[in-house]
CSV table of C-alpha atoms in Angstrom, one decimal:
chain,number,residue,atom,x,y,z
A,275,MET,CA,0.0,0.0,0.0
A,276,HIS,CA,1.3,3.2,-0.9
A,277,ALA,CA,2.2,5.7,1.8
A,278,VAL,CA,-0.1,8.3,0.3
A,279,THR,CA,-2.8,5.8,0.5
A,280,LYS,CA,-2.0,5.1,4.1
A,281,ILE,CA,-1.9,8.8,4.9
A,282,LEU,CA,-5.2,9.3,3.2
A,283,VAL,CA,-6.7,6.4,5.1
A,284,VAL,CA,-5.5,8.0,8.3
A,285,PHE,CA,-6.9,11.4,7.3
A,286,CYS,CA,-10.1,9.7,6.3
A,287,ALA,CA,-10.4,8.1,9.7
A,288,ILE,CA,-9.6,11.3,11.5
A,289,LEU,CA,-12.0,13.2,9.4
A,290,CYS,CA,-14.7,10.6,10.0
A,291,LEU,CA,-14.2,10.9,13.7
A,292,LEU,CA,-14.3,14.7,13.4
A,293,LEU,CA,-17.4,14.5,11.3
A,294,ALA,CA,-19.1,12.1,13.7
A,295,ALA,CA,-18.3,14.4,16.6
A,296,LEU,CA,-19.6,17.4,14.8
A,297,THR,CA,-22.7,15.5,13.7
A,298,MET,CA,-23.4,14.3,17.3
A,299,ALA,CA,-23.0,17.8,18.7
A,300,PHE,CA,-25.1,19.2,15.9
A,301,ALA,CA,-27.8,16.6,16.6
A,302,ALA,CA,-27.8,17.2,20.3
A,303,ASN,CA,-28.0,21.0,19.8
A,304,ALA,CA,-30.7,20.6,17.2
A,305,ASP,CA,-32.7,18.4,19.6
A,306,SER,CA,-32.3,21.0,22.4
A,307,ILE,CA,-33.3,23.7,20.0
A,308,VAL,CA,-36.3,21.7,18.9
A,309,ARG,CA,-37.4,21.0,22.4
A,310,GLY,CA,-36.9,24.7,23.3
A,311,HIS,CA,-38.8,25.6,20.2
A,312,LYS,CA,-41.7,23.3,21.2
A,313,SER,CA,-41.7,24.7,24.7
A,314,MET,CA,-41.6,28.2,23.4
A,315,GLU,CA,-44.5,27.4,21.1
A,316,ALA,CA,-46.4,26.0,24.1
A,317,ALA,CA,-45.5,29.1,26.0
A,318,LEU,CA,-46.4,31.2,23.0
A,319,ARG,CA,-49.8,29.5,22.9
A,320,ALA,CA,-50.3,30.0,26.6
A,321,ALA,CA,-49.2,33.6,26.2
A,322,GLU,CA,-51.5,34.0,23.3
A,323,THR,CA,-54.4,32.6,25.3
A,324,ALA,CA,-53.5,34.8,28.2
A,325,ALA,CA,-53.2,37.7,25.9
A,326,LYS,CA,-56.6,36.9,24.4
A,327,ASN,CA,-58.0,36.7,27.9
A,328,ASP,CA,-56.2,39.9,28.8
A,329,ILE,CA,-57.5,41.5,25.6
A,330,ALA,CA,-61.0,40.5,26.5
A,331,GLN,CA,-60.5,41.6,30.0
A,332,TYR,CA,-59.0,44.8,28.7
A,333,ALA,CA,-61.9,45.3,26.4
A,334,GLN,CA,-64.3,44.8,29.3
A,335,GLU,CA,-62.3,47.1,31.4
A,336,ARG,CA,-62.1,49.5,28.5
A,337,VAL,CA,-65.9,49.4,28.2
A,338,ASN,CA,-66.2,49.9,32.0
A,339,HIS,CA,-63.6,52.6,31.8
A,340,ARG,CA,-65.4,54.2,29.0
A,341,SER,CA,-68.7,54.1,30.9
A,342,GLU,CA,-66.9,55.4,34.0
A,343,MET,CA,-65.3,58.0,31.8
A,344,ASP,CA,-68.7,59.0,30.5
A,345,LYS,CA,-70.0,59.1,34.0
A,346,LEU,CA,-67.0,61.2,35.1
A,347,GLN,CA,-67.5,63.4,32.1
A,348,ASN,CA,-71.1,63.9,33.1
A,349,GLN,CA,-70.0,64.5,36.6
A,350,LEU,CA,-67.4,66.9,35.3
A,351,SER,CA,-70.0,68.7,33.3
A,352,GLN,CA,-72.3,68.8,36.3
A,353,LEU,CA,-69.4,70.0,38.5
A,354,ASN,CA,-68.6,72.6,35.9
A,355,SER,CA,-72.2,73.8,36.0
A,356,GLN,CA,-72.1,73.7,39.8
A,357,VAL,CA,-68.8,75.6,39.7
A,358,ALA,CA,-70.4,78.1,37.4
A,359,SER,CA,-73.4,78.5,39.7
A,360,LEU,CA,-71.2,78.6,42.7
A,361,GLN,CA,-69.1,81.2,41.2
A,362,SER,CA,-72.2,83.2,40.4
A,363,ASP,CA,-73.3,82.6,44.0
A,364,ARG,CA,-69.9,83.6,45.2
A,365,THR,CA,-70.1,86.8,43.3
A,366,SER,CA,-73.6,87.5,44.6
A,367,LEU,CA,-72.6,86.6,48.1
A,368,ARG,CA,-69.5,88.7,47.8
A,369,ALA,CA,-71.6,91.6,46.7
A,370,ALA,CA,-74.0,90.8,49.6
A,371,ALA,CA,-71.1,90.6,52.0
A,372,GLU,CA,-69.8,94.0,50.8
A,373,GLN,CA,-73.3,95.4,51.1
A,374,ALA,CA,-73.6,93.9,54.6
A,375,ALA,CA,-70.2,95.3,55.5
A,376,ALA,CA,-71.4,98.7,54.4
A,377,GLU,CA,-74.6,98.3,56.3
A,378,ALA,CA,-72.7,97.2,59.3
A,379,ALA,CA,-70.5,100.2,59.0
A,380,SER,CA,-73.5,102.5,58.7
A,381,ILE,CA,-75.2,100.6,61.6
A,382,ARG,CA,-72.0,101.1,63.7
A,383,GLY,CA,-72.2,104.8,62.9
A,384,GLN,CA,-75.8,104.9,63.8
A,385,ILE,CA,-75.0,103.0,67.0
A,386,GLY,CA,-72.3,105.6,67.8
A,387,GLN,CA,-74.8,108.4,67.1
A,388,LEU,CA,-77.5,106.6,69.2
A,389,THR,CA,-75.0,106.0,72.0
A,390,ALA,CA,-74.2,109.7,72.0
A,391,THR,CA,-77.9,110.5,71.8
A,392,THR,CA,-78.6,108.0,74.6
A,393,GLN,CA,-75.9,109.6,76.8
A,394,THR,CA,-77.3,113.0,76.1
A,395,GLN,CA,-80.8,111.8,76.9
A,396,ALA,CA,-79.5,110.1,80.0
A,397,ALA,CA,-78.0,113.4,81.1
A,398,VAL,CA,-81.2,115.1,80.3
A,399,ILE,CA,-83.2,112.5,82.1
A,400,THR,CA,-80.9,112.9,85.1
A,401,ASN,CA,-81.5,116.6,85.0
A,402,TYR,CA,-85.2,116.0,84.7
A,403,HIS,CA,-85.1,113.5,87.5
A,404,GLY,CA,-83.5,116.1,89.7
A,405,GLU,CA,-86.0,118.7,88.6
A,406,VAL,CA,-88.9,116.3,89.1
A,407,THR,CA,-87.6,115.3,92.5
A,408,GLY,CA,-87.4,118.9,93.5
A,409,LEU,CA,-90.8,119.7,92.0
A,410,ARG,CA,-92.3,116.6,93.7
A,411,GLN,CA,-90.9,117.7,97.0
A,412,GLU,CA,-92.2,121.2,96.4
A,413,LEU,CA,-95.6,119.7,95.4
A,414,LEU,CA,-95.6,117.6,98.5
A,415,ALA,CA,-94.9,120.6,100.6
A,416,ALA,CA,-97.6,122.5,98.8
A,417,THR,CA,-100.0,119.7,99.2
A,418,LYS,CA,-99.3,119.5,102.9
A,419,ARG,CA,-99.7,123.2,103.1
A,420,GLU,CA,-103.0,122.9,101.1
A,421,ILE,CA,-104.2,120.2,103.4
A,422,GLU,CA,-103.3,122.3,106.4
A,423,LEU,CA,-105.1,125.2,104.9
A,424,VAL,CA,-108.1,123.1,103.9
A,425,ASP,CA,-108.2,121.7,107.5
A,426,ARG,CA,-108.0,125.3,108.8
A,427,LEU,CA,-110.7,126.4,106.3
A,428,ASN,CA,-112.9,123.5,107.3
A,429,ASP,CA,-112.4,124.4,111.0
A,430,LEU,CA,-113.2,128.0,110.2
A,431,GLU,CA,-116.2,126.9,108.1
A,432,SER,CA,-117.5,124.7,110.9
A,433,ALA,CA,-116.9,127.6,113.4
A,434,ARG,CA,-118.8,129.9,111.0
A,435,GLU,CA,-121.7,127.4,110.8
A,436,VAL,CA,-121.8,127.1,114.5
A,437,LEU,CA,-121.7,130.9,114.8
A,438,GLU,CA,-124.5,131.2,112.2
A,439,GLN,CA,-126.6,128.6,114.0
A,440,ASN,CA,-126.0,130.5,117.2
A,441,SER,CA,-126.9,133.7,115.4
A,442,ARG,CA,-130.0,132.1,114.0
A,443,ALA,CA,-131.1,130.7,117.3
A,444,LEU,CA,-130.5,134.1,118.9
A,445,LYS,CA,-132.5,135.8,116.1
A,446,GLU,CA,-135.3,133.3,116.6
A,447,GLN,CA,-135.2,133.9,120.3
A,448,LEU,CA,-135.2,137.6,119.7
A,449,GLU,CA,-138.2,137.3,117.2
A,450,GLU,CA,-140.1,135.1,119.7
A,451,ALA,CA,-139.3,137.6,122.3
A,452,LYS,CA,-140.6,140.4,120.1
A,453,LEU,CA,-143.8,138.6,119.3
A,454,ALA,CA,-144.3,137.7,122.9
A,455,MET,CA,-143.9,141.4,123.8
A,456,GLN,CA,-146.3,142.4,121.1
A,457,SER,CA,-148.9,139.9,122.2
A,458,ALA,CA,-148.4,140.9,125.8
A,459,GLY,CA,-148.9,144.5,124.7
A,460,ARG,CA,-152.2,143.8,122.9
A,461,THR,CA,-153.8,141.3,125.5
A,462,GLY,CA,-152.4,142.8,128.6
A,463,GLY,CA,-150.0,140.0,129.2
A,464,ASP,CA,-152.1,136.9,128.2
A,465,THR,CA,-150.1,135.0,125.7
A,466,SER,CA,-152.1,131.8,125.8
A,467,ALA,CA,-154.6,133.0,123.2
A,468,SER,CA,-152.1,134.3,120.7
A,469,ASP,CA,-152.8,134.4,116.9
A,470,PRO,CA,-151.1,131.9,114.6
A,471,ARG,CA,-147.8,133.2,113.3
A,472,GLU,CA,-145.4,132.2,110.6
A,473,ALA,CA,-142.3,130.3,111.7
A,474,PRO,CA,-139.2,132.5,111.8
A,475,GLY,CA,-135.8,131.3,110.6
A,476,PRO,CA,-135.1,129.2,107.5
A,477,LEU,CA,-137.9,128.1,105.3
A,478,ILE,CA,-139.6,124.8,106.3
A,479,ARG,CA,-140.8,122.5,103.5
A,480,ALA,CA,-143.2,119.6,104.0
A,481,ARG,CA,-145.7,117.4,102.1
A,482,VAL,CA,-149.3,116.7,102.8
A,483,LEU,CA,-149.6,113.1,104.0
A,484,GLU,CA,-153.3,112.8,104.7
A,485,ILE,CA,-156.5,114.8,105.1
A,486,VAL,CA,-158.8,113.7,107.9
A,487,LYS,CA,-162.0,115.0,109.5
A,488,SER,CA,-162.0,116.0,113.2
A,489,PRO,CA,-164.9,114.9,115.4
A,490,ALA,CA,-166.0,118.5,115.3
A,491,GLY,CA,-166.2,118.4,111.5
A,492,GLU,CA,-163.1,120.4,110.8
A,493,ASP,CA,-160.6,119.4,108.1
A,494,LEU,CA,-157.3,118.4,109.6
A,495,VAL,CA,-154.1,118.0,107.5
A,496,ILE,CA,-151.2,115.8,108.4
A,497,ILE,CA,-147.9,117.0,107.1
A,498,SER,CA,-144.5,115.3,106.8
A,499,GLU,CA,-142.4,117.5,109.1
A,500,GLY,CA,-142.6,118.1,112.9
A,501,ALA,CA,-140.6,119.4,115.8
A,502,ASN,CA,-137.3,118.1,114.4
A,503,ARG,CA,-137.5,120.8,111.7
A,504,GLY,CA,-138.7,123.6,114.0
A,505,VAL,CA,-142.5,123.3,113.6
A,506,ARG,CA,-144.2,124.7,116.7
A,507,PRO,CA,-147.9,124.6,117.7
A,508,ASN,CA,-150.0,127.6,116.5
A,509,THR,CA,-147.6,128.0,113.5
A,510,LEU,CA,-149.2,129.2,110.3
A,511,MET,CA,-148.2,127.3,107.2
A,512,HIS,CA,-149.3,127.5,103.6
A,513,ILE,CA,-150.3,124.9,101.1
A,514,VAL,CA,-149.4,125.4,97.5
A,515,ARG,CA,-149.6,123.1,94.4
A,516,GLY,CA,-147.1,123.4,91.7
A,517,SER,CA,-145.1,126.6,91.6
A,518,ASP,CA,-147.8,129.3,91.8
A,519,THR,CA,-151.2,127.8,92.9
A,520,PHE,CA,-152.1,128.7,96.4
A,521,ILE,CA,-154.6,126.2,98.0
A,522,GLY,CA,-154.9,127.4,101.6
A,523,SER,CA,-153.3,127.6,105.0
A,524,ILE,CA,-153.1,125.4,108.1
A,525,VAL,CA,-152.6,126.2,111.7
A,526,ILE,CA,-150.5,123.6,113.5
A,527,THR,CA,-152.4,122.1,116.4
A,528,THR,CA,-150.4,119.0,117.3
A,529,VAL,CA,-146.7,118.5,116.8
A,530,GLU,CA,-144.7,115.3,116.8
A,531,PRO,CA,-141.0,114.8,116.1
A,532,GLY,CA,-141.6,113.5,112.5
A,533,GLN,CA,-145.0,114.9,111.5
A,534,SER,CA,-147.6,117.5,112.5
A,535,VAL,CA,-151.3,118.0,112.3
A,536,GLY,CA,-152.9,121.3,111.3
A,537,ARG,CA,-156.3,122.8,111.0
A,538,LEU,CA,-157.2,123.6,107.4
A,539,ASN,CA,-158.4,127.1,106.3
A,540,LEU,CA,-159.4,127.4,102.7
A,541,TYR,CA,-160.6,131.0,103.2
A,542,GLY,CA,-164.2,130.2,102.2
A,543,ARG,CA,-163.4,128.8,98.8
A,544,GLN,CA,-165.5,125.7,98.0
A,545,ASN,CA,-164.0,124.7,94.7
A,546,VAL,CA,-160.6,124.0,96.1
A,547,GLN,CA,-159.5,120.8,97.7
A,548,VAL,CA,-156.3,119.8,99.4
A,549,GLN,CA,-154.6,116.7,97.9
A,550,ARG,CA,-152.0,114.3,99.0
A,551,ASP,CA,-148.4,115.4,98.2
A,552,ASP,CA,-149.3,119.1,98.0
A,553,MET,CA,-146.4,121.3,99.1
A,554,VAL,CA,-146.5,122.9,102.6
A,555,LEU,CA,-144.3,126.0,103.2
A,556,SER,CA,-143.6,128.0,106.4
A,557,ARG,CA,-143.9,131.2,104.4
A,558,LEU,CA,-144.8,132.2,100.8
A,559,THR,CA,-141.8,134.4,100.2
A,560,TRP,CA,-138.2,133.7,101.0
B,35,MET,CA,21.6,-8.5,3.5
B,36,SER,CA,19.1,-7.1,1.3
B,37,GLN,CA,19.9,-3.8,2.9
B,38,PHE,CA,23.1,-3.9,1.2
B,39,GLY,CA,21.7,-4.7,-2.1
B,40,MET,CA,22.8,-8.2,-2.2
B,41,GLN,CA,20.7,-10.6,-3.9
B,42,MET,CA,20.0,-13.4,-1.7
B,43,PRO,CA,18.7,-16.6,-3.1
B,44,GLY,CA,15.1,-17.3,-2.4
B,45,GLY,CA,14.5,-13.8,-1.9
B,46,ALA,CA,12.0,-12.3,-4.0
B,47,SER,CA,12.6,-9.0,-5.3
B,48,SER,CA,10.6,-6.3,-3.3
B,49,ARG,CA,8.7,-4.0,-5.4
B,50,SER,CA,7.5,-0.5,-4.0
B,51,ALA,CA,3.8,0.0,-3.7
B,52,SER,CA,2.2,2.3,-6.2
B,53,MET,CA,-0.9,4.4,-6.1
B,54,ASN,CA,-3.9,2.8,-7.5
B,55,ILE,CA,-7.6,3.5,-7.8
B,56,TYR,CA,-8.2,3.1,-4.1
B,57,THR,CA,-5.7,5.9,-3.5
B,58,GLY,CA,-7.8,8.1,-5.7
B,59,LEU,CA,-11.0,7.1,-4.0
B,60,LEU,CA,-9.5,7.7,-0.6
B,61,PHE,CA,-8.4,11.1,-1.8
B,62,VAL,CA,-11.9,11.9,-3.0
B,63,ALA,CA,-13.3,10.6,0.3
B,64,VAL,CA,-10.9,12.7,2.2
B,65,VAL,CA,-11.8,15.8,0.2
B,66,ALA,CA,-15.5,15.0,0.7
B,67,LEU,CA,-15.0,14.5,4.4
B,68,ILE,CA,-13.1,17.7,4.7
B,69,ALA,CA,-16.0,19.5,2.9
B,70,ALA,CA,-18.5,17.8,5.1
B,71,CYS,CA,-16.6,18.7,8.3
B,72,ALA,CA,-16.3,22.3,7.2
B,73,TRP,CA,-19.9,22.5,6.4
B,74,MET,CA,-20.9,20.8,9.7
B,75,PHE,CA,-18.5,23.1,11.5
B,76,VAL,CA,-20.2,26.1,10.0
B,77,GLN,CA,-23.7,24.9,10.6
B,78,GLY,CA,-22.8,23.6,14.1
B,79,ALA,CA,-21.3,26.9,15.0
B,80,LYS,CA,-24.7,28.5,14.0
B,81,ILE,CA,-26.7,26.4,16.5
B,82,ALA,CA,-24.1,25.7,19.2
B,83,PRO,CA,-23.7,28.0,22.2
B,84,ASP,CA,-21.1,30.6,22.0
B,85,GLY,CA,-20.5,29.7,18.3
B,86,GLN,CA,-18.4,26.7,19.3
B,87,PRO,CA,-19.8,23.6,17.5
B,88,PHE,CA,-18.5,21.1,20.0
B,89,LYS,CA,-20.3,22.7,22.9
B,90,MET,CA,-23.8,21.6,23.7
B,91,HIS,CA,-26.8,23.4,25.1
B,92,GLY,CA,-27.8,22.8,28.7
B,93,ASP,CA,-31.3,23.3,30.0
B,94,LYS,CA,-31.4,26.7,28.5
B,95,VAL,CA,-30.9,27.3,24.8
B,96,GLN,CA,-28.7,30.3,24.0
B,97,LEU,CA,-28.3,31.3,20.4
B,98,ARG,CA,-26.1,34.0,19.0
């Protein structure tokens, strides 16, 4: 065998070994790559499935987000409108606040003026109080003085009335004394058969209570006043009706404290009759 | 004695081997194997880790 042939055989063997090694390594790597490729395909499928699920979920979330976005948009528009209305309210409230501040300032000014006025009025009232107190004390003093004067006047009035009563009584006594002296001068001192006379002093007013007949046939008139008013026996009294009608006269025969009885004298007139409640006077002029 | 060129009796004359058809076939085979190795080397370098065709992938495939 030729040396070249041998060398070629050796090279051929070496190259065969080298090729076998390369082929085994290539096959192993190819197998690893294929397995990796398969696993990657599986992973890719799983990823695709997950991606589809994620896409569906994202779509649902997108729909939800869109609806939420619409809601938020509506809310935003409502809030914008509210903001606009609130801004208008704020403007109006700010204007109202400024107006209120101006009114408060004016009210403060008025309060200051009123305070000054009140202080002035308080001073005036204090002065008036002093004046009124003084006037009241003066009024009390004047009232006391008036009361004292009235008391003194009443005392003097009562003293005057007492003196007038005394004077009247003295006048009556004097008149009676004069009449007694005249009667004594005409009859020589017999006063028992004296003529009827009018009662002196103040006018006596009475009413006719009843007209009766005496056993002797005379007309007797009972009147409503007696000794309590100064009616005395043998007193001449006159009966009138109304204001100007003269009826007749009576001469008192019997006197009691509250009533009297007199004998009627119609002066011969037949067409005149005494009636109940006719006025009886002690004299016709006063 | 043949080393000295002496013709010994009974000794056949040694003829030197010559190249023949097998030598050519081996040559062609060597050339084909060289080409195959080069091609496998290139292709193995493409799929082997770190571009070294004799290295193999582990659990994780790493390509260039």
